[in-house]
Amino acid sequence: MTPLILLDSLETCLSLDPLRVSMFRLGLGDSHLELWFARALRDAFAREVTGEFVSFKHVLIDALEALLLARGKPAERDECEAIVDDLA
């Protein structure tokens, strides 16, 4: 049996802090960055468990759009994509 090693590189090796400015630009507060990322992880895990493949990039975009809509903010897909692209 081959051992499996999982590494959590986001927020361990790579900080999300540089995205805070982008979140403010969208009208979201300081705590929304962690909420967005937690929801995206939840959605990614749920899709994995159900066998539905969606790229993590698209999960992040969808979660950001949902967060914006829930807060009554406009959710422009291209702006959400630009923020997620900043992770690269």
PDB file of C-alpha atoms in Angstrom:
ATOM      1  CA  MET A   1       0.000   0.000   0.000  1.00  0.00           C
ATOM      2  CA  THR A   2       1.330   3.429  -0.968  1.00  0.00           C
ATOM      3  CA  PRO A   3       1.242   6.066   1.782  1.00  0.00           C
ATOM      4  CA  LEU A   4      -0.733   9.206   1.109  1.00  0.00           C
ATOM      5  CA  ILE A   5       0.538  12.603   2.205  1.00  0.00           C
ATOM      6  CA  LEU A   6      -1.712  15.651   2.085  1.00  0.00           C
ATOM      7  CA  LEU A   7      -0.360  19.166   2.354  1.00  0.00           C
ATOM      8  CA  ASP A   8      -2.379  22.305   2.928  1.00  0.00           C
ATOM      9  CA  SER A   9      -0.353  24.910   1.084  1.00  0.00           C
ATOM     10  CA  LEU A  10      -2.846  27.794   1.062  1.00  0.00           C
ATOM     11  CA  GLU A  11      -2.674  29.882   4.199  1.00  0.00           C
ATOM     12  CA  THR A  12       0.263  27.695   5.280  1.00  0.00           C
ATOM     13  CA  CYS A  13       2.791  28.423   2.555  1.00  0.00           C
ATOM     14  CA  LEU A  14       0.842  31.066   0.641  1.00  0.00           C
ATOM     15  CA  SER A  15      -0.898  33.947   2.393  1.00  0.00           C
ATOM     16  CA  LEU A  16      -4.280  35.195   1.263  1.00  0.00           C
ATOM     17  CA  ASP A  17      -3.617  38.615   2.808  1.00  0.00           C
ATOM     18  CA  PRO A  18      -2.706  40.331  -0.487  1.00  0.00           C
ATOM     19  CA  LEU A  19      -6.291  39.650  -1.619  1.00  0.00           C
ATOM     20  CA  ARG A  20      -7.758  41.815   1.173  1.00  0.00           C
ATOM     21  CA  VAL A  21      -7.377  44.959  -0.963  1.00  0.00           C
ATOM     22  CA  SER A  22      -9.318  43.290  -3.762  1.00  0.00           C
ATOM     23  CA  MET A  23     -12.051  42.257  -1.330  1.00  0.00           C
ATOM     24  CA  PHE A  24     -12.347  45.865  -0.102  1.00  0.00           C
ATOM     25  CA  ARG A  25     -12.567  47.003  -3.715  1.00  0.00           C
ATOM     26  CA  LEU A  26     -15.625  44.747  -4.096  1.00  0.00           C
ATOM     27  CA  GLY A  27     -17.184  46.276  -0.992  1.00  0.00           C
ATOM     28  CA  LEU A  28     -16.474  43.389   1.362  1.00  0.00           C
ATOM     29  CA  GLY A  29     -15.033  43.769   4.840  1.00  0.00           C
ATOM     30  CA  ASP A  30     -11.899  42.406   6.424  1.00  0.00           C
ATOM     31  CA  SER A  31     -13.447  39.164   7.698  1.00  0.00           C
ATOM     32  CA  HIS A  32     -14.948  38.238   4.344  1.00  0.00           C
ATOM     33  CA  LEU A  33     -11.683  36.860   2.973  1.00  0.00           C
ATOM     34  CA  GLU A  34     -11.634  33.992   5.466  1.00  0.00           C
ATOM     35  CA  LEU A  35     -15.380  33.409   5.068  1.00  0.00           C
ATOM     36  CA  TRP A  36     -15.062  33.234   1.284  1.00  0.00           C
ATOM     37  CA  PHE A  37     -12.161  30.813   1.426  1.00  0.00           C
ATOM     38  CA  ALA A  38     -13.846  28.605   4.051  1.00  0.00           C
ATOM     39  CA  ARG A  39     -16.994  28.416   1.942  1.00  0.00           C
ATOM     40  CA  ALA A  40     -14.971  27.593  -1.155  1.00  0.00           C
ATOM     41  CA  LEU A  41     -13.214  24.758   0.680  1.00  0.00           C
ATOM     42  CA  ARG A  42     -16.577  23.471   1.928  1.00  0.00           C
ATOM     43  CA  ASP A  43     -17.991  23.532  -1.592  1.00  0.00           C
ATOM     44  CA  ALA A  44     -14.901  21.861  -3.061  1.00  0.00           C
ATOM     45  CA  PHE A  45     -15.052  19.056  -0.481  1.00  0.00           C
ATOM     46  CA  ALA A  46     -18.788  18.579  -1.086  1.00  0.00           C
ATOM     47  CA  ARG A  47     -18.308  18.348  -4.832  1.00  0.00           C
ATOM     48  CA  GLU A  48     -15.440  15.902  -4.401  1.00  0.00           C
ATOM     49  CA  VAL A  49     -17.513  13.653  -2.138  1.00  0.00           C
ATOM     50  CA  THR A  50     -20.389  13.613  -4.617  1.00  0.00           C
ATOM     51  CA  GLY A  51     -18.031  12.866  -7.507  1.00  0.00           C
ATOM     52  CA  GLU A  52     -18.712  16.151  -9.294  1.00  0.00           C
ATOM     53  CA  PHE A  53     -15.497  17.581 -10.734  1.00  0.00           C
ATOM     54  CA  VAL A  54     -15.232  21.342 -10.795  1.00  0.00           C
ATOM     55  CA  SER A  55     -11.852  23.044 -10.942  1.00  0.00           C
ATOM     56  CA  PHE A  56     -10.867  24.761  -7.708  1.00  0.00           C
ATOM     57  CA  LYS A  57     -10.608  28.031  -9.611  1.00  0.00           C
ATOM     58  CA  HIS A  58     -14.286  27.809 -10.552  1.00  0.00           C
ATOM     59  CA  VAL A  59     -15.260  26.796  -7.020  1.00  0.00           C
ATOM     60  CA  LEU A  60     -13.495  29.932  -5.739  1.00  0.00           C
ATOM     61  CA  ILE A  61     -15.219  32.129  -8.327  1.00  0.00           C
ATOM     62  CA  ASP A  62     -18.647  30.650  -7.581  1.00  0.00           C
ATOM     63  CA  ALA A  63     -18.138  31.062  -3.809  1.00  0.00           C
ATOM     64  CA  LEU A  64     -17.076  34.692  -4.249  1.00  0.00           C
ATOM     65  CA  GLU A  65     -20.083  35.455  -6.432  1.00  0.00           C
ATOM     66  CA  ALA A  66     -22.400  33.826  -3.866  1.00  0.00           C
ATOM     67  CA  LEU A  67     -20.823  35.812  -1.028  1.00  0.00           C
ATOM     68  CA  LEU A  68     -21.223  39.077  -2.918  1.00  0.00           C
ATOM     69  CA  LEU A  69     -24.864  38.350  -3.735  1.00  0.00           C
ATOM     70  CA  ALA A  70     -25.582  37.368  -0.113  1.00  0.00           C
ATOM     71  CA  ARG A  71     -24.164  40.732   1.002  1.00  0.00           C
ATOM     72  CA  GLY A  72     -26.218  42.658  -1.574  1.00  0.00           C
ATOM     73  CA  LYS A  73     -23.191  43.543  -3.688  1.00  0.00           C
ATOM     74  CA  PRO A  74     -22.956  43.265  -7.473  1.00  0.00           C
ATOM     75  CA  ALA A  75     -21.254  40.037  -8.489  1.00  0.00           C
ATOM     76  CA  GLU A  76     -19.463  40.678 -11.771  1.00  0.00           C
ATOM     77  CA  ARG A  77     -17.978  37.382 -12.972  1.00  0.00           C
ATOM     78  CA  ASP A  78     -14.963  39.050 -14.601  1.00  0.00           C
ATOM     79  CA  GLU A  79     -14.062  40.871 -11.364  1.00  0.00           C
ATOM     80  CA  CYS A  80     -14.374  37.636  -9.396  1.00  0.00           C
ATOM     81  CA  GLU A  81     -12.188  35.839 -11.943  1.00  0.00           C
ATOM     82  CA  ALA A  82      -9.557  38.591 -11.685  1.00  0.00           C
ATOM     83  CA  ILE A  83      -9.371  38.201  -7.901  1.00  0.00           C
ATOM     84  CA  VAL A  84      -9.041  34.431  -8.157  1.00  0.00           C
ATOM     85  CA  ASP A  85      -6.399  34.851 -10.853  1.00  0.00           C
ATOM     86  CA  ASP A  86      -4.419  36.927  -8.326  1.00  0.00           C
ATOM     87  CA  LEU A  87      -3.902  33.685  -6.366  1.00  0.00           C
ATOM     88  CA  ALA A  88      -1.776  32.383  -9.213  1.00  0.00           C
TER      89      ALA A  88
END
